[in-house]
Amino acid sequence: MANRVKVIIIIGCGRMGSELALKLCKDHNVIVIDKDEKSFERLTKNNFVGFTKILDTNDMAALMDLNLETADMVYIVTPDDNLNFMLSYGIKKINDKINLVSRVNDPEKKAIFTKANLDFFCPIEDSVNNLVKDLERNQYE
Amino acid sequence: MNRTFYIIEGSGLAYSLAKKLLLLGNKVFYVSNKKSNLEILDGLKVNFPSLELINQDPTDINWIENLDLDRKVEAMIIISEDDAFNFVVSWLLKQFFEEIKIIALVNSPEDEIVFQSIKVETIVPIKWMEKLIESSLIYEDVTEFFNPYVDKLSVLEITIDPGDKADSKKLKEVKLPQNAIIGVLIRKNGEIMVPNGETSILLGDRLIVLALKDKVDEVVNALK
């Protein structure tokens, strides 16, 4: 069960989106969406096996047509927190059953996602927590 | 008319809108965290010292939660060029102030659907422009633009030119189809009237015709 091939959609192909895509594409079917064709260079340079799709990530109507419900997981990882919020909210509104998680860049914006009951992760906060944890661990060793 | 408006973000549009609202004697708060925008609006303070400029990130949930909206706020108008930003602010305001009117600028029409899902009023300039252009291409005038029932009802403005069938006829002599009526007649000199069957249609008159959409061709055919 753990090894089942999943369908993963990644919206936003910046540094994080492309890294995530490259890692996941080894075991899963990955579709990466970005508004800028150039951003896919990050993938093609690194032996990406999967699909890419150019789509204006600011175009809610087009995103709604994407059959997102066929995906096991949707990652929304653009660098714009407001956009990530609007996309997550809009997608959830269309189909609440879609599994999705959003990147929140500014830790102060977490509260908005919490209030809207949207799943998110905050890379900056995670990094800070890890750094602090490492430091404390070293102190006691 | 002393009402209170909040304008959130926007540059040139915010300036014009604030000016207009202030001229009408309203109280205006302008909120932005962009220094350049605040500077633009600051130019209004000379003539309108009551204008309040608030340097603040409007997507800050703590600020919105603690916003003191005791006085009668007529509307919160969110007009940045970034739809996602406008959406976040609209949504947040809606969470805390459900009863206040929220009007959001939607820059790309494709995004309107998500704004409608949270029941805020939307302004979609591109859609207006499309309608204006479309109606000036298809019909004689742009009255369609002001018609909220545009899907089913057409409001036509037809000018009577030399040789038109309706020229020099009485209204009752014109064979309009069912579900169509000449509502208003405007003479060349600007005189405006609601015509009756005895009213004569003259050269240069403009007729405002209400008709169901599928009757438009017949209407034009009967008059022109």
mmCIF file of C-alpha atoms in Angstrom:
data_model
loop_
_atom_site.group_PDB
_atom_site.id
_atom_site.type_symbol
_atom_site.label_atom_id
_atom_site.label_comp_id
_atom_site.label_asym_id
_atom_site.label_seq_id
_atom_site.Cartn_x
_atom_site.Cartn_y
_atom_site.Cartn_z
ATOM 1 C CA MET A 1 0.000 0.000 0.000
ATOM 2 C CA ALA A 2 2.803 2.357 0.897
ATOM 3 C CA ASN A 3 4.355 1.863 -2.499
ATOM 4 C CA ARG A 4 1.292 2.650 -4.534
ATOM 5 C CA VAL A 5 2.043 5.073 -7.351
ATOM 6 C CA LYS A 6 0.292 8.342 -6.630
ATOM 7 C CA VAL A 7 -0.838 11.184 -8.848
ATOM 8 C CA ILE A 8 0.729 14.394 -7.586
ATOM 9 C CA ILE A 9 -0.017 17.888 -8.840
ATOM 10 C CA ILE A 10 2.402 20.663 -8.001
ATOM 11 C CA ILE A 11 1.357 24.260 -8.648
ATOM 12 C CA GLY A 12 4.331 26.582 -8.874
ATOM 13 C CA CYS A 13 7.661 25.463 -10.296
ATOM 14 C CA GLY A 14 10.120 27.647 -8.459
ATOM 15 C CA ARG A 15 12.975 26.308 -6.380
ATOM 16 C CA MET A 16 10.695 24.477 -4.006
ATOM 17 C CA GLY A 17 8.200 23.193 -6.554
ATOM 18 C CA SER A 18 10.930 21.872 -8.828
ATOM 19 C CA GLU A 19 12.827 20.179 -5.998
ATOM 20 C CA LEU A 20 9.644 18.539 -4.819
ATOM 21 C CA ALA A 21 8.783 17.429 -8.348
ATOM 22 C CA LEU A 22 12.223 15.932 -8.968
ATOM 23 C CA LYS A 23 12.083 13.957 -5.767
ATOM 24 C CA LEU A 24 8.532 12.715 -6.172
ATOM 25 C CA CYS A 25 8.777 11.878 -9.855
ATOM 26 C CA LYS A 26 10.985 8.876 -9.098
ATOM 27 C CA ASP A 27 8.085 6.961 -7.603
ATOM 28 C CA HIS A 28 4.951 8.824 -8.628
ATOM 29 C CA ASN A 29 3.144 10.446 -11.508
ATOM 30 C CA VAL A 30 3.883 14.118 -11.174
ATOM 31 C CA ILE A 31 2.237 17.018 -12.994
ATOM 32 C CA VAL A 32 3.862 20.405 -12.540
ATOM 33 C CA ILE A 33 2.022 23.623 -13.328
ATOM 34 C CA ASP A 34 3.526 27.052 -13.756
ATOM 35 C CA LYS A 35 2.686 30.172 -15.707
ATOM 36 C CA ASP A 36 6.206 30.552 -17.014
ATOM 37 C CA GLU A 37 7.605 27.972 -19.406
ATOM 38 C CA LYS A 38 11.150 28.934 -18.448
ATOM 39 C CA SER A 39 10.641 27.715 -14.937
ATOM 40 C CA PHE A 40 10.450 24.139 -16.236
ATOM 41 C CA GLU A 41 14.134 24.378 -17.152
ATOM 42 C CA ARG A 42 14.837 23.554 -13.547
ATOM 43 C CA LEU A 43 13.187 20.201 -14.229
ATOM 44 C CA THR A 44 14.493 19.344 -17.683
ATOM 45 C CA LYS A 45 18.073 19.988 -16.589
ATOM 46 C CA ASN A 46 17.659 17.329 -13.926
ATOM 47 C CA ASN A 47 16.097 14.349 -15.677
ATOM 48 C CA PHE A 48 12.544 15.013 -14.654
ATOM 49 C CA VAL A 49 10.090 12.334 -15.681
ATOM 50 C CA GLY A 50 6.571 13.637 -15.517
ATOM 51 C CA PHE A 51 4.262 16.171 -17.063
ATOM 52 C CA THR A 52 4.487 19.911 -17.197
ATOM 53 C CA LYS A 53 1.682 22.271 -18.011
ATOM 54 C CA ILE A 54 1.828 25.988 -18.660
ATOM 55 C CA LEU A 55 -1.108 27.689 -17.073
ATOM 56 C CA ASP A 56 -1.607 31.113 -15.684
ATOM 57 C CA THR A 57 -1.634 30.275 -12.005
ATOM 58 C CA ASN A 58 -3.637 33.437 -11.517
ATOM 59 C CA ASP A 59 -6.425 32.064 -13.677
ATOM 60 C CA MET A 60 -8.869 30.485 -11.256
ATOM 61 C CA ALA A 61 -11.246 29.394 -13.997
ATOM 62 C CA ALA A 62 -8.555 27.401 -15.802
ATOM 63 C CA LEU A 63 -7.398 25.764 -12.593
ATOM 64 C CA MET A 64 -10.919 24.640 -11.860
ATOM 65 C CA ASP A 65 -10.891 22.750 -15.160
ATOM 66 C CA LEU A 66 -7.853 20.722 -14.231
ATOM 67 C CA ASN A 67 -9.537 17.626 -12.786
ATOM 68 C CA LEU A 68 -7.660 18.186 -9.584
ATOM 69 C CA GLU A 69 -9.868 15.626 -7.875
ATOM 70 C CA THR A 70 -8.035 12.870 -9.743
ATOM 71 C CA ALA A 71 -4.863 13.747 -7.855
ATOM 72 C CA ASP A 72 -3.883 12.045 -4.624
ATOM 73 C CA MET A 73 -2.195 15.217 -3.525
ATOM 74 C CA VAL A 74 -2.020 18.816 -4.682
ATOM 75 C CA TYR A 75 0.886 20.986 -3.537
ATOM 76 C CA ILE A 76 0.508 24.737 -3.925
ATOM 77 C CA VAL A 77 3.970 26.186 -3.603
ATOM 78 C CA THR A 78 4.159 29.553 -5.350
ATOM 79 C CA PRO A 79 6.161 32.270 -3.589
ATOM 80 C CA ASP A 80 3.027 34.419 -3.190
ATOM 81 C CA ASP A 81 1.087 33.683 -0.006
ATOM 82 C CA ASN A 82 -1.974 35.557 -1.188
ATOM 83 C CA LEU A 83 -2.066 33.550 -4.389
ATOM 84 C CA ASN A 84 -1.567 30.307 -2.484
ATOM 85 C CA PHE A 85 -4.491 31.241 -0.292
ATOM 86 C CA MET A 86 -6.791 32.137 -3.150
ATOM 87 C CA LEU A 87 -5.916 28.948 -5.037
ATOM 88 C CA SER A 88 -6.367 26.697 -2.008
ATOM 89 C CA TYR A 89 -9.594 28.346 -1.018
ATOM 90 C CA GLY A 90 -11.001 28.243 -4.539
ATOM 91 C CA ILE A 91 -10.041 24.617 -5.097
ATOM 92 C CA LYS A 92 -11.460 23.514 -1.755
ATOM 93 C CA LYS A 93 -14.645 25.394 -2.491
ATOM 94 C CA ILE A 94 -15.096 23.456 -5.712
ATOM 95 C CA ASN A 95 -14.314 20.114 -4.169
ATOM 96 C CA ASP A 96 -13.676 19.749 -0.485
ATOM 97 C CA LYS A 97 -12.356 16.209 -0.940
ATOM 98 C CA ILE A 98 -9.256 17.280 -2.832
ATOM 99 C CA ASN A 99 -6.146 16.735 -0.717
ATOM 100 C CA LEU A 100 -4.074 19.829 -0.845
ATOM 101 C CA VAL A 101 -1.436 21.567 1.127
ATOM 102 C CA SER A 102 -0.153 25.108 0.661
ATOM 103 C CA ARG A 103 3.158 26.714 1.243
ATOM 104 C CA VAL A 104 3.027 29.721 3.545
ATOM 105 C CA ASN A 105 6.122 31.857 3.122
ATOM 106 C CA ASP A 106 5.519 34.474 5.774
ATOM 107 C CA PRO A 107 4.960 32.836 9.193
ATOM 108 C CA GLU A 108 2.672 35.732 10.095
ATOM 109 C CA LYS A 109 0.276 34.691 7.360
ATOM 110 C CA LYS A 110 -0.267 31.251 8.890
ATOM 111 C CA ALA A 111 -3.207 32.552 10.901
ATOM 112 C CA ILE A 112 -5.195 33.261 7.747
ATOM 113 C CA PHE A 113 -4.825 29.685 6.522
ATOM 114 C CA THR A 114 -5.681 28.349 9.962
ATOM 115 C CA LYS A 115 -8.790 30.481 10.103
ATOM 116 C CA ALA A 116 -9.892 29.143 6.720
ATOM 117 C CA ASN A 117 -9.169 25.574 7.787
ATOM 118 C CA LEU A 118 -6.643 25.051 5.004
ATOM 119 C CA ASP A 119 -3.689 22.689 5.346
ATOM 120 C CA PHE A 120 -0.349 24.395 5.016
ATOM 121 C CA PHE A 121 3.314 24.116 5.766
ATOM 122 C CA CYS A 122 5.702 26.918 6.559
ATOM 123 C CA PRO A 123 9.255 26.243 5.354
ATOM 124 C CA ILE A 124 10.772 29.126 7.262
ATOM 125 C CA GLU A 125 9.248 28.075 10.508
ATOM 126 C CA ASP A 126 10.211 24.457 9.892
ATOM 127 C CA SER A 127 13.797 25.436 9.202
ATOM 128 C CA VAL A 128 13.963 27.605 12.297
ATOM 129 C CA ASN A 129 12.542 24.820 14.425
ATOM 130 C CA ASN A 130 15.063 22.361 13.021
ATOM 131 C CA LEU A 131 17.951 24.711 13.610
ATOM 132 C CA VAL A 132 16.899 25.323 17.189
ATOM 133 C CA LYS A 133 16.365 21.628 17.757
ATOM 134 C CA ASP A 134 19.814 20.833 16.384
ATOM 135 C CA LEU A 135 21.386 23.456 18.535
ATOM 136 C CA GLU A 136 19.722 22.198 21.679
ATOM 137 C CA ARG A 137 20.607 18.612 20.891
ATOM 138 C CA ASN A 138 24.245 19.567 20.456
ATOM 139 C CA GLN A 139 24.232 21.381 23.749
ATOM 140 C CA TYR A 140 23.183 18.310 25.690
ATOM 141 C CA GLU A 141 25.374 15.846 23.887
ATOM 142 C CA MET B 1 -24.374 62.635 3.567
ATOM 143 C CA ASN B 2 -21.662 61.779 6.037
ATOM 144 C CA ARG B 3 -20.756 58.165 5.502
ATOM 145 C CA THR B 4 -17.534 56.315 6.071
ATOM 146 C CA PHE B 5 -15.598 54.443 3.423
ATOM 147 C CA TYR B 6 -12.456 52.376 3.637
ATOM 148 C CA ILE B 7 -10.329 52.212 0.526
ATOM 149 C CA ILE B 8 -7.746 49.485 0.648
ATOM 150 C CA GLU B 9 -4.710 49.658 -1.643
ATOM 151 C CA GLY B 10 -4.725 50.909 -5.216
ATOM 152 C CA SER B 11 -2.860 53.936 -6.538
ATOM 153 C CA GLY B 12 -4.378 56.168 -9.225
ATOM 154 C CA LEU B 13 -7.806 54.640 -8.913
ATOM 155 C CA ALA B 14 -7.691 54.995 -5.138
ATOM 156 C CA TYR B 15 -6.767 58.657 -5.495
ATOM 157 C CA SER B 16 -9.692 59.453 -7.801
ATOM 158 C CA LEU B 17 -12.131 57.447 -5.771
ATOM 159 C CA ALA B 18 -11.055 58.984 -2.475
ATOM 160 C CA LYS B 19 -11.289 62.452 -3.970
ATOM 161 C CA LYS B 20 -14.770 61.811 -5.239
ATOM 162 C CA LEU B 21 -15.995 60.404 -1.947
ATOM 163 C CA LEU B 22 -14.436 63.255 0.009
ATOM 164 C CA LEU B 23 -15.979 65.857 -2.292
ATOM 165 C CA LEU B 24 -19.352 64.351 -1.500
ATOM 166 C CA GLY B 25 -18.684 64.974 2.173
ATOM 167 C CA ASN B 26 -17.786 61.457 3.233
ATOM 168 C CA LYS B 27 -15.189 60.267 5.677
ATOM 169 C CA VAL B 28 -12.449 58.241 3.986
ATOM 170 C CA PHE B 29 -9.797 55.931 5.387
ATOM 171 C CA TYR B 30 -7.089 54.762 3.046
ATOM 172 C CA VAL B 31 -5.077 51.692 3.990
ATOM 173 C CA SER B 32 -1.873 50.570 2.312
ATOM 174 C CA ASN B 33 1.537 49.327 3.264
ATOM 175 C CA LYS B 34 3.110 50.762 0.145
ATOM 176 C CA LYS B 35 4.845 54.024 0.784
ATOM 177 C CA SER B 36 4.466 55.170 -2.816
ATOM 178 C CA ASN B 37 0.692 54.724 -2.694
ATOM 179 C CA LEU B 38 0.389 56.552 0.599
ATOM 180 C CA GLU B 39 2.345 59.421 -0.905
ATOM 181 C CA ILE B 40 -0.034 59.654 -3.848
ATOM 182 C CA LEU B 41 -3.039 59.839 -1.532
ATOM 183 C CA ASP B 42 -1.242 62.245 0.761
ATOM 184 C CA GLY B 43 -1.661 64.876 -1.945
ATOM 185 C CA LEU B 44 -5.368 65.010 -1.088
ATOM 186 C CA LYS B 45 -4.785 65.987 2.511
ATOM 187 C CA VAL B 46 -4.236 69.646 1.629
ATOM 188 C CA ASN B 47 -7.831 70.036 0.547
ATOM 189 C CA PHE B 48 -9.314 67.249 2.619
ATOM 190 C CA PRO B 49 -7.655 67.155 6.027
ATOM 191 C CA SER B 50 -10.240 64.645 7.207
ATOM 192 C CA LEU B 51 -8.724 61.944 4.973
ATOM 193 C CA GLU B 52 -6.992 59.362 7.137
ATOM 194 C CA LEU B 53 -4.026 57.472 5.776
ATOM 195 C CA ILE B 54 -3.177 54.207 7.483
ATOM 196 C CA ASN B 55 0.175 52.605 6.848
ATOM 197 C CA GLN B 56 -0.635 48.962 7.392
ATOM 198 C CA ASP B 57 -0.533 45.565 5.704
ATOM 199 C CA PRO B 58 -4.236 44.930 5.100
ATOM 200 C CA THR B 59 -3.710 41.159 5.003
ATOM 201 C CA ASP B 60 -2.634 41.233 8.649
ATOM 202 C CA ILE B 61 -5.286 39.219 10.445
ATOM 203 C CA ASN B 62 -4.595 40.838 13.817
ATOM 204 C CA TRP B 63 -5.164 44.287 12.415
ATOM 205 C CA ILE B 64 -8.449 43.302 10.813
ATOM 206 C CA GLU B 65 -9.635 41.531 13.923
ATOM 207 C CA ASN B 66 -9.010 44.598 16.058
ATOM 208 C CA LEU B 67 -10.322 47.090 13.548
ATOM 209 C CA ASP B 68 -12.666 49.465 15.292
ATOM 210 C CA LEU B 69 -15.590 49.824 12.954
ATOM 211 C CA ASP B 70 -18.038 51.380 15.382
ATOM 212 C CA ARG B 71 -18.974 54.244 13.140
ATOM 213 C CA LYS B 72 -21.215 53.581 10.240
ATOM 214 C CA VAL B 73 -19.033 52.116 7.540
ATOM 215 C CA GLU B 74 -20.765 52.232 4.197
ATOM 216 C CA ALA B 75 -18.309 50.035 2.317
ATOM 217 C CA MET B 76 -14.807 48.597 2.278
ATOM 218 C CA ILE B 77 -13.381 48.970 -1.215
ATOM 219 C CA ILE B 78 -10.385 46.826 -2.100
ATOM 220 C CA ILE B 79 -8.704 47.879 -5.323
ATOM 221 C CA SER B 80 -5.135 46.655 -5.668
ATOM 222 C CA GLU B 81 -3.882 45.314 -8.985
ATOM 223 C CA ASP B 82 -3.321 41.895 -7.436
ATOM 224 C CA ASP B 83 -6.416 39.710 -7.395
ATOM 225 C CA ALA B 84 -4.994 37.291 -4.858
ATOM 226 C CA PHE B 85 -4.307 40.175 -2.495
ATOM 227 C CA ASN B 86 -7.815 41.539 -3.012
ATOM 228 C CA PHE B 87 -9.217 38.100 -2.351
ATOM 229 C CA VAL B 88 -7.345 37.583 0.905
ATOM 230 C CA VAL B 89 -8.421 40.983 2.237
ATOM 231 C CA SER B 90 -12.028 40.450 1.154
ATOM 232 C CA TRP B 91 -12.146 37.041 2.746
ATOM 233 C CA LEU B 92 -10.628 38.256 6.002
ATOM 234 C CA LEU B 93 -12.989 41.221 6.243
ATOM 235 C CA LYS B 94 -15.905 38.931 5.554
ATOM 236 C CA GLN B 95 -14.873 36.710 8.479
ATOM 237 C CA PHE B 96 -14.986 39.530 11.006
ATOM 238 C CA PHE B 97 -17.487 42.018 9.560
ATOM 239 C CA GLU B 98 -20.070 40.011 7.753
ATOM 240 C CA GLU B 99 -22.629 42.798 7.670
ATOM 241 C CA ILE B 100 -20.392 45.392 6.010
ATOM 242 C CA LYS B 101 -20.474 45.835 2.261
ATOM 243 C CA ILE B 102 -17.250 44.677 0.647
ATOM 244 C CA ILE B 103 -16.418 45.666 -2.913
ATOM 245 C CA ALA B 104 -13.394 44.089 -4.572
ATOM 246 C CA LEU B 105 -11.639 44.921 -7.809
ATOM 247 C CA VAL B 106 -11.157 41.796 -9.930
ATOM 248 C CA ASN B 107 -8.446 42.418 -12.492
ATOM 249 C CA SER B 108 -8.745 39.171 -14.431
ATOM 250 C CA PRO B 109 -12.321 38.106 -15.118
ATOM 251 C CA GLU B 110 -11.265 34.468 -14.626
ATOM 252 C CA ASP B 111 -10.898 35.154 -10.917
ATOM 253 C CA GLU B 112 -14.411 36.478 -10.412
ATOM 254 C CA ILE B 113 -15.766 33.012 -9.671
ATOM 255 C CA VAL B 114 -13.771 32.692 -6.476
ATOM 256 C CA PHE B 115 -14.816 36.158 -5.276
ATOM 257 C CA GLN B 116 -18.431 35.318 -5.942
ATOM 258 C CA SER B 117 -18.075 32.182 -3.855
ATOM 259 C CA ILE B 118 -17.491 34.329 -0.773
ATOM 260 C CA LYS B 119 -20.305 36.701 -1.685
ATOM 261 C CA VAL B 120 -18.457 39.974 -2.019
ATOM 262 C CA GLU B 121 -19.381 42.516 -4.660
ATOM 263 C CA THR B 122 -17.011 42.525 -7.584
ATOM 264 C CA ILE B 123 -15.877 45.170 -10.028
ATOM 265 C CA VAL B 124 -14.557 43.609 -13.211
ATOM 266 C CA PRO B 125 -13.401 46.399 -15.542
ATOM 267 C CA ILE B 126 -12.296 44.054 -18.320
ATOM 268 C CA LYS B 127 -15.769 42.549 -18.458
ATOM 269 C CA TRP B 128 -17.274 46.007 -18.717
ATOM 270 C CA MET B 129 -14.950 46.910 -21.531
ATOM 271 C CA GLU B 130 -15.770 43.687 -23.337
ATOM 272 C CA LYS B 131 -19.475 44.404 -22.980
ATOM 273 C CA LEU B 132 -19.051 47.955 -24.173
ATOM 274 C CA ILE B 133 -17.105 46.911 -27.214
ATOM 275 C CA GLU B 134 -19.379 43.987 -27.949
ATOM 276 C CA SER B 135 -22.564 45.998 -27.691
ATOM 277 C CA SER B 136 -21.210 48.824 -29.786
ATOM 278 C CA LEU B 137 -20.316 46.285 -32.452
ATOM 279 C CA ILE B 138 -23.544 44.321 -32.406
ATOM 280 C CA TYR B 139 -26.121 46.922 -31.524
ATOM 281 C CA GLU B 140 -26.639 50.543 -32.279
ATOM 282 C CA ASP B 141 -25.589 51.751 -28.917
ATOM 283 C CA VAL B 142 -24.122 50.791 -25.620
ATOM 284 C CA THR B 143 -27.303 50.701 -23.557
ATOM 285 C CA GLU B 144 -26.725 46.970 -23.035
ATOM 286 C CA PHE B 145 -24.013 47.966 -20.652
ATOM 287 C CA PHE B 146 -26.458 49.250 -18.070
ATOM 288 C CA ASN B 147 -28.834 46.344 -18.349
ATOM 289 C CA PRO B 148 -28.624 43.851 -15.480
ATOM 290 C CA TYR B 149 -30.881 41.369 -17.315
ATOM 291 C CA VAL B 150 -28.675 41.339 -20.368
ATOM 292 C CA ASP B 151 -28.894 37.561 -20.770
ATOM 293 C CA LYS B 152 -32.575 37.700 -21.662
ATOM 294 C CA LEU B 153 -33.565 41.306 -22.184
ATOM 295 C CA SER B 154 -32.091 43.666 -24.737
ATOM 296 C CA VAL B 155 -32.248 47.414 -24.463
ATOM 297 C CA LEU B 156 -31.747 48.812 -27.933
ATOM 298 C CA GLU B 157 -31.146 52.353 -28.951
ATOM 299 C CA ILE B 158 -32.160 52.826 -32.539
ATOM 300 C CA THR B 159 -31.709 56.032 -34.517
ATOM 301 C CA ILE B 160 -34.134 56.709 -37.327
ATOM 302 C CA ASP B 161 -32.220 57.415 -40.529
ATOM 303 C CA PRO B 162 -33.577 58.448 -43.956
ATOM 304 C CA GLY B 163 -35.334 55.531 -45.623
ATOM 305 C CA ASP B 164 -35.993 53.597 -42.423
ATOM 306 C CA LYS B 165 -39.349 51.824 -42.278
ATOM 307 C CA ALA B 166 -40.439 53.637 -39.120
ATOM 308 C CA ASP B 167 -39.649 57.105 -40.486
ATOM 309 C CA SER B 168 -42.717 59.395 -40.392
ATOM 310 C CA LYS B 169 -44.965 56.645 -39.056
ATOM 311 C CA LYS B 170 -47.135 56.700 -35.964
ATOM 312 C CA LEU B 171 -46.144 54.254 -33.281
ATOM 313 C CA LYS B 172 -49.296 52.198 -33.772
ATOM 314 C CA GLU B 173 -48.446 51.734 -37.453
ATOM 315 C CA VAL B 174 -45.133 50.060 -36.683
ATOM 316 C CA LYS B 175 -45.427 46.274 -36.543
ATOM 317 C CA LEU B 176 -43.252 45.321 -33.609
ATOM 318 C CA PRO B 177 -43.050 41.646 -32.640
ATOM 319 C CA GLN B 178 -44.503 40.299 -29.379
ATOM 320 C CA ASN B 179 -42.369 40.974 -26.324
ATOM 321 C CA ALA B 180 -40.984 44.209 -27.660
ATOM 322 C CA ILE B 181 -41.945 47.778 -26.842
ATOM 323 C CA ILE B 182 -40.707 51.260 -27.649
ATOM 324 C CA GLY B 183 -40.188 52.602 -24.147
ATOM 325 C CA VAL B 184 -38.693 56.024 -24.746
ATOM 326 C CA LEU B 185 -38.445 58.357 -27.699
ATOM 327 C CA ILE B 186 -35.788 61.069 -27.889
ATOM 328 C CA ARG B 187 -36.231 63.846 -30.464
ATOM 329 C CA LYS B 188 -33.314 65.315 -32.368
ATOM 330 C CA ASN B 189 -33.515 68.436 -30.181
ATOM 331 C CA GLY B 190 -33.123 66.344 -27.039
ATOM 332 C CA GLU B 191 -36.789 66.359 -26.029
ATOM 333 C CA ILE B 192 -37.499 63.060 -24.339
ATOM 334 C CA MET B 193 -40.866 61.332 -23.919
ATOM 335 C CA VAL B 194 -42.627 58.065 -23.299
ATOM 336 C CA PRO B 195 -44.522 57.707 -26.567
ATOM 337 C CA ASN B 196 -48.047 56.386 -27.145
ATOM 338 C CA GLY B 197 -49.704 54.921 -30.228
ATOM 339 C CA GLU B 198 -50.405 58.375 -31.692
ATOM 340 C CA THR B 199 -46.848 59.629 -31.353
ATOM 341 C CA SER B 200 -45.138 60.126 -34.708
ATOM 342 C CA ILE B 201 -41.652 58.808 -35.275
ATOM 343 C CA LEU B 202 -39.540 61.398 -37.076
ATOM 344 C CA LEU B 203 -36.232 61.455 -38.858
ATOM 345 C CA GLY B 204 -33.358 61.620 -36.366
ATOM 346 C CA ASP B 205 -35.413 60.321 -33.447
ATOM 347 C CA ARG B 206 -33.744 57.885 -31.161
ATOM 348 C CA LEU B 207 -35.905 55.050 -29.869
ATOM 349 C CA ILE B 208 -35.131 53.064 -26.761
ATOM 350 C CA VAL B 209 -36.650 49.652 -27.331
ATOM 351 C CA LEU B 210 -37.059 46.933 -24.739
ATOM 352 C CA ALA B 211 -37.222 43.480 -26.255
ATOM 353 C CA LEU B 212 -36.528 39.899 -25.365
ATOM 354 C CA LYS B 213 -33.168 38.892 -26.713
ATOM 355 C CA ASP B 214 -34.501 36.597 -29.426
ATOM 356 C CA LYS B 215 -36.708 39.384 -30.788
ATOM 357 C CA VAL B 216 -33.898 41.811 -31.508
ATOM 358 C CA ASP B 217 -33.589 40.977 -35.199
ATOM 359 C CA GLU B 218 -37.333 41.330 -35.740
ATOM 360 C CA VAL B 219 -37.351 44.660 -33.939
ATOM 361 C CA VAL B 220 -34.551 46.052 -36.024
ATOM 362 C CA ASN B 221 -36.229 44.689 -39.149
ATOM 363 C CA ALA B 222 -39.509 46.410 -38.277
ATOM 364 C CA LEU B 223 -37.943 49.788 -37.630
ATOM 365 C CA LYS B 224 -34.946 50.127 -39.904
#
